[in-house]
mmCIF file of C-alpha atoms in Angstrom:
data_model
loop_
_atom_site.group_PDB
_atom_site.id
_atom_site.type_symbol
_atom_site.label_atom_id
_atom_site.label_comp_id
_atom_site.label_asym_id
_atom_site.label_seq_id
_atom_site.Cartn_x
_atom_site.Cartn_y
_atom_site.Cartn_z
ATOM 1 C CA UNK V 594 -0.256 -0.359 -0.114
ATOM 2 C CA UNK V 595 2.869 2.808 1.083
ATOM 3 C CA UNK V 596 4.501 1.660 -2.695
ATOM 4 C CA UNK V 597 1.225 3.006 -4.610
ATOM 5 C CA UNK V 598 1.025 5.386 -2.482
ATOM 6 C CA UNK V 599 4.151 6.690 -3.064
ATOM 7 C CA UNK V 600 4.263 5.565 -6.782
ATOM 8 C CA UNK V 601 6.933 3.233 -6.713
ATOM 9 C CA UNK V 602 4.540 0.524 -7.685
ATOM 10 C CA UNK V 603 2.553 0.592 -10.345
ATOM 11 C CA UNK V 604 -1.747 0.361 -10.199
ATOM 12 C CA UNK V 605 -1.661 -2.596 -11.498
ATOM 13 C CA UNK V 606 -4.223 -5.576 -11.368
ATOM 14 C CA UNK V 607 -1.051 -7.764 -10.213
ATOM 15 C CA UNK V 608 -0.176 -5.272 -7.933
ATOM 16 C CA UNK V 609 -3.721 -4.904 -5.873
ATOM 17 C CA UNK V 610 -4.508 -9.307 -5.885
ATOM 18 C CA UNK V 611 -0.849 -8.831 -4.363
ATOM 19 C CA UNK V 612 -2.145 -7.313 -1.561
ATOM 20 C CA UNK V 613 -5.761 -8.754 -1.175
ATOM 21 C CA UNK V 614 -3.578 -12.151 -1.304
ATOM 22 C CA UNK V 615 -1.213 -10.424 1.810
ATOM 23 C CA UNK V 616 -4.302 -9.094 3.932
ATOM 24 C CA UNK V 617 -6.408 -12.248 2.693
ATOM 25 C CA UNK V 618 -3.313 -14.234 4.324
ATOM 26 C CA UNK V 619 -2.856 -11.641 7.224
ATOM 27 C CA UNK V 620 -6.530 -12.138 8.589
ATOM 28 C CA UNK V 621 -6.345 -15.648 8.788
ATOM 29 C CA UNK V 622 -2.591 -16.126 10.816
ATOM 30 C CA UNK V 623 -6.111 -13.029 12.728
ATOM 31 C CA UNK V 624 -8.081 -16.315 13.021
ATOM 32 C CA UNK V 625 -5.422 -18.497 13.676
ATOM 33 C CA UNK V 626 -4.111 -16.549 16.956
ATOM 34 C CA UNK V 627 -7.623 -16.173 17.777
ATOM 35 C CA UNK V 628 -8.633 -20.017 18.211
ATOM 36 C CA UNK V 629 -5.279 -20.611 19.405
ATOM 37 C CA UNK V 630 -5.606 -18.267 23.051
ATOM 38 C CA UNK V 631 -9.316 -19.928 23.640
ATOM 39 C CA UNK V 632 -7.762 -23.785 23.011
ATOM 40 C CA UNK V 633 -4.958 -22.539 25.092
ATOM 41 C CA UNK V 634 -6.673 -21.384 27.912
ATOM 42 C CA UNK V 635 -9.698 -23.899 27.994
ATOM 43 C CA UNK V 636 -11.747 -21.070 26.201
ATOM 44 C CA UNK V 637 -14.531 -23.131 25.175
ATOM 45 C CA UNK V 638 -17.200 -25.479 26.542
ATOM 46 C CA UNK V 639 -16.970 -28.953 24.687
ATOM 47 C CA UNK V 640 -20.168 -30.545 23.278
ATOM 48 C CA UNK V 641 -19.207 -34.118 24.040
ATOM 49 C CA UNK V 642 -22.052 -36.591 22.649
ATOM 50 C CA UNK V 643 -22.081 -40.464 20.703
ATOM 51 C CA UNK V 644 -20.688 -39.444 17.684
ATOM 52 C CA UNK V 645 -20.442 -40.935 13.581
ATOM 53 C CA UNK V 646 -16.777 -41.854 12.302
ATOM 54 C CA UNK V 647 -18.047 -42.040 9.100
ATOM 55 C CA UNK V 648 -20.339 -38.692 9.818
ATOM 56 C CA UNK V 649 -16.891 -37.039 10.803
ATOM 57 C CA UNK V 650 -15.582 -37.885 7.176
ATOM 58 C CA UNK V 651 -17.854 -36.694 4.977
ATOM 59 C CA UNK V 652 -18.155 -33.264 6.276
ATOM 60 C CA UNK V 653 -14.432 -33.086 5.943
ATOM 61 C CA UNK V 654 -14.089 -34.540 2.128
ATOM 62 C CA UNK V 655 -17.048 -32.025 1.680
ATOM 63 C CA UNK V 656 -15.497 -29.017 2.747
ATOM 64 C CA UNK V 657 -12.158 -29.664 1.512
ATOM 65 C CA UNK V 658 -13.156 -30.866 -1.794
ATOM 66 C CA UNK V 659 -12.233 -27.068 -3.303
ATOM 67 C CA UNK V 660 -8.732 -27.575 -2.443
ATOM 68 C CA UNK V 661 -8.891 -32.034 -3.119
ATOM 69 C CA UNK V 662 -10.106 -30.718 -6.846
ATOM 70 C CA UNK V 663 -7.838 -27.652 -7.556
ATOM 71 C CA UNK V 664 -4.383 -30.030 -6.591
ATOM 72 C CA UNK V 665 -5.782 -32.825 -8.338
ATOM 73 C CA UNK V 666 -5.309 -34.656 -5.039
ATOM 74 C CA UNK V 667 -6.686 -38.552 -4.442
ATOM 75 C CA UNK V 668 -8.857 -38.114 -1.341
ATOM 76 C CA UNK V 669 -10.179 -41.030 -0.325
ATOM 77 C CA UNK V 670 -11.087 -42.449 2.895
ATOM 78 C CA UNK V 671 -11.091 -46.247 4.285
ATOM 79 C CA UNK V 672 -13.698 -47.055 7.532
ATOM 80 C CA UNK V 673 -14.630 -50.812 8.899
ATOM 81 C CA UNK V 674 -18.429 -50.782 8.847
ATOM 82 C CA UNK V 675 -18.380 -51.808 12.278
ATOM 83 C CA UNK V 676 -16.490 -48.873 13.715
ATOM 84 C CA UNK V 677 -17.794 -48.461 16.842
ATOM 85 C CA UNK V 678 -18.914 -44.611 17.793
ATOM 86 C CA UNK V 679 -16.546 -42.334 19.810
ATOM 87 C CA UNK V 680 -17.192 -39.836 22.365
ATOM 88 C CA UNK V 681 -16.644 -36.189 21.007
ATOM 89 C CA UNK V 682 -17.513 -32.595 20.407
ATOM 90 C CA UNK V 683 -18.728 -33.383 16.413
ATOM 91 C CA UNK V 684 -17.861 -29.406 16.025
ATOM 92 C CA UNK V 685 -14.719 -29.382 17.452
ATOM 93 C CA UNK V 686 -13.374 -32.921 16.138
ATOM 94 C CA UNK V 687 -13.898 -32.240 12.553
ATOM 95 C CA UNK V 688 -11.808 -29.213 12.463
ATOM 96 C CA UNK V 689 -8.964 -31.250 13.960
ATOM 97 C CA UNK V 690 -9.953 -33.676 10.956
ATOM 98 C CA UNK V 691 -10.406 -31.092 8.307
ATOM 99 C CA UNK V 692 -7.154 -28.772 9.674
ATOM 100 C CA UNK V 693 -4.834 -31.766 9.150
ATOM 101 C CA UNK V 694 -6.021 -33.349 5.973
ATOM 102 C CA UNK V 695 -5.826 -29.628 4.683
ATOM 103 C CA UNK V 696 -2.459 -30.213 6.130
ATOM 104 C CA UNK V 697 -1.886 -33.561 4.298
ATOM 105 C CA UNK V 698 -2.893 -32.040 0.766
ATOM 106 C CA UNK V 699 -0.786 -28.401 1.530
ATOM 107 C CA UNK V 700 2.149 -31.013 1.500
ATOM 108 C CA UNK V 701 1.408 -33.180 -0.747
ATOM 109 C CA UNK V 702 2.275 -32.555 -4.323
ATOM 110 C CA UNK V 703 -0.156 -32.957 -7.231
ATOM 111 C CA UNK V 704 -1.196 -36.447 -7.969
ATOM 112 C CA UNK V 705 -0.511 -37.469 -4.784
ATOM 113 C CA UNK V 706 -3.111 -39.241 -2.330
ATOM 114 C CA UNK V 707 -4.491 -38.364 1.161
ATOM 115 C CA UNK V 708 -6.547 -41.265 2.562
ATOM 116 C CA UNK V 709 -8.745 -40.742 6.265
ATOM 117 C CA UNK V 710 -8.187 -44.339 7.599
ATOM 118 C CA UNK V 711 -9.975 -44.956 11.560
ATOM 119 C CA UNK V 712 -9.290 -48.777 13.443
ATOM 120 C CA UNK V 713 -10.945 -50.207 17.057
ATOM 121 C CA UNK V 714 -7.277 -50.842 19.869
ATOM 122 C CA UNK V 715 -9.402 -52.019 22.936
ATOM 123 C CA UNK V 716 -11.464 -48.939 23.730
ATOM 124 C CA UNK V 717 -10.474 -45.846 21.981
ATOM 125 C CA UNK V 718 -10.747 -45.232 18.100
ATOM 126 C CA UNK V 719 -7.095 -44.176 16.088
ATOM 127 C CA UNK V 720 -8.160 -42.226 13.042
ATOM 128 C CA UNK V 721 -5.054 -41.409 10.814
ATOM 129 C CA UNK V 722 -4.795 -39.503 7.460
ATOM 130 C CA UNK V 723 -1.600 -40.279 5.718
ATOM 131 C CA UNK V 724 -0.274 -38.885 2.641
ATOM 132 C CA UNK V 725 1.558 -39.171 -0.287
ATOM 133 C CA UNK V 726 3.592 -35.504 -0.036
ATOM 134 C CA UNK V 727 7.081 -34.213 0.844
ATOM 135 C CA UNK V 728 7.220 -36.549 3.917
ATOM 136 C CA UNK V 729 8.723 -34.872 6.913
ATOM 137 C CA UNK V 730 12.410 -36.274 8.615
ATOM 138 C CA UNK V 731 12.508 -38.293 11.290
ATOM 139 C CA UNK V 732 13.922 -35.361 14.474
ATOM 140 C CA UNK V 733 11.599 -32.848 13.051
ATOM 141 C CA UNK V 734 8.334 -35.286 14.412
ATOM 142 C CA UNK V 735 8.501 -34.659 17.670
ATOM 143 C CA UNK V 736 8.122 -30.583 17.916
ATOM 144 C CA UNK V 737 5.298 -30.159 14.960
ATOM 145 C CA UNK V 738 3.072 -29.935 17.816
ATOM 146 C CA UNK V 739 4.613 -26.509 19.060
ATOM 147 C CA UNK V 740 2.727 -23.140 17.948
ATOM 148 C CA UNK V 741 5.833 -21.875 14.862
ATOM 149 C CA UNK V 742 7.642 -24.883 14.527
ATOM 150 C CA UNK V 743 8.850 -25.439 10.574
ATOM 151 C CA UNK V 744 10.269 -28.563 8.915
ATOM 152 C CA UNK V 745 12.027 -26.221 6.711
ATOM 153 C CA UNK V 746 13.007 -22.784 8.182
ATOM 154 C CA UNK V 747 13.176 -21.545 4.859
ATOM 155 C CA UNK V 748 9.922 -21.713 3.623
ATOM 156 C CA UNK V 749 8.141 -18.710 3.965
ATOM 157 C CA UNK V 750 3.575 -17.917 4.405
ATOM 158 C CA UNK V 751 3.744 -16.919 1.198
ATOM 159 C CA UNK V 752 5.157 -20.316 -0.375
ATOM 160 C CA UNK V 753 2.792 -21.823 0.969
ATOM 161 C CA UNK V 754 3.660 -22.557 4.679
ATOM 162 C CA UNK V 755 0.702 -22.019 7.103
ATOM 163 C CA UNK V 756 1.129 -19.912 9.355
ATOM 164 C CA UNK V 757 2.623 -22.996 12.152
ATOM 165 C CA UNK V 758 -0.674 -22.669 14.522
ATOM 166 C CA UNK V 759 -2.958 -25.221 13.144
ATOM 167 C CA UNK V 760 -1.399 -28.448 14.352
ATOM 168 C CA UNK V 761 -1.077 -26.980 18.167
ATOM 169 C CA UNK V 762 -4.846 -25.851 17.903
ATOM 170 C CA UNK V 763 -5.347 -29.146 16.948
ATOM 171 C CA UNK V 764 -3.121 -31.062 19.515
ATOM 172 C CA UNK V 765 -5.301 -28.917 21.731
ATOM 173 C CA UNK V 766 -8.988 -29.792 21.188
ATOM 174 C CA UNK V 767 -7.783 -33.400 20.790
ATOM 175 C CA UNK V 768 -6.297 -33.837 24.888
ATOM 176 C CA UNK V 769 -9.428 -31.808 25.925
ATOM 177 C CA UNK V 770 -11.114 -34.114 24.688
ATOM 178 C CA UNK V 771 -8.481 -36.753 26.316
ATOM 179 C CA UNK V 772 -7.064 -37.965 23.825
ATOM 180 C CA UNK V 773 -3.357 -37.695 21.886
ATOM 181 C CA UNK V 774 -2.281 -37.069 18.518
ATOM 182 C CA UNK V 775 1.643 -38.087 16.771
ATOM 183 C CA UNK V 776 3.209 -37.652 13.471
ATOM 184 C CA UNK V 777 4.820 -40.731 12.092
ATOM 185 C CA UNK V 778 7.149 -40.098 8.354
ATOM 186 C CA UNK V 779 9.546 -42.785 7.367
ATOM 187 C CA UNK V 780 11.375 -39.741 5.556
ATOM 188 C CA UNK V 781 11.145 -37.076 3.547
ATOM 189 C CA UNK V 782 9.902 -37.939 -0.467
ATOM 190 C CA UNK V 783 7.603 -41.211 1.815
ATOM 191 C CA UNK V 784 4.724 -39.310 3.371
ATOM 192 C CA UNK V 785 3.727 -38.701 5.845
ATOM 193 C CA UNK V 786 0.357 -40.280 8.413
ATOM 194 C CA UNK V 787 -0.641 -37.975 11.555
ATOM 195 C CA UNK V 788 -3.032 -40.076 13.947
ATOM 196 C CA UNK V 789 -5.062 -38.838 16.619
ATOM 197 C CA UNK V 790 -6.694 -41.112 19.462
ATOM 198 C CA UNK V 791 -10.559 -41.020 20.604
ATOM 199 C CA UNK V 792 -12.522 -43.061 23.991
ATOM 200 C CA UNK V 793 -15.686 -45.488 22.265
ATOM 201 C CA UNK V 794 -18.854 -45.305 23.074
ATOM 202 C CA UNK V 795 -18.852 -48.697 25.853
ATOM 203 C CA UNK V 796 -22.506 -50.021 25.876
#
């Protein structure tokens, strides 16, 4: 904006598009910071009830379909028919899923694959998002859920990096449900899997 006012930058559609892009990025960053502040302070109530995992997955897939189409990613799900219901706040766990799947789409190249799966483990259900993307070096796995942490320090938000807050928000929300969240990767270029656990509904 200063460049336009001073006459240093031309008043072209390209310049205005760049300004709009930056304003949108800053707006999203402020929203992320506000959300992080809320979840860290536990300044929200959870509406815990019996939830069907397939409904969460369907909502997530529908919400992210524009990004999937734009990047030509294959987004699929693999859910067993006898998967038990989980105890969760539907909106908050959908937020976690959208965050993790969007992250997988972002770091998976065109024509790649992202798969949402779930399985029962004793009295919990594990939900996983596996991608065929750029992978994560093992030394970074333990720090992924730390606020503002970046695997590639040179990656700017303009180059496609996020705010560095989304995974931290997901961690707080999952832990508020009494679950845990973790990441696995065989290394660079070998994709990643992000998983989290939630208590299942018992009779």
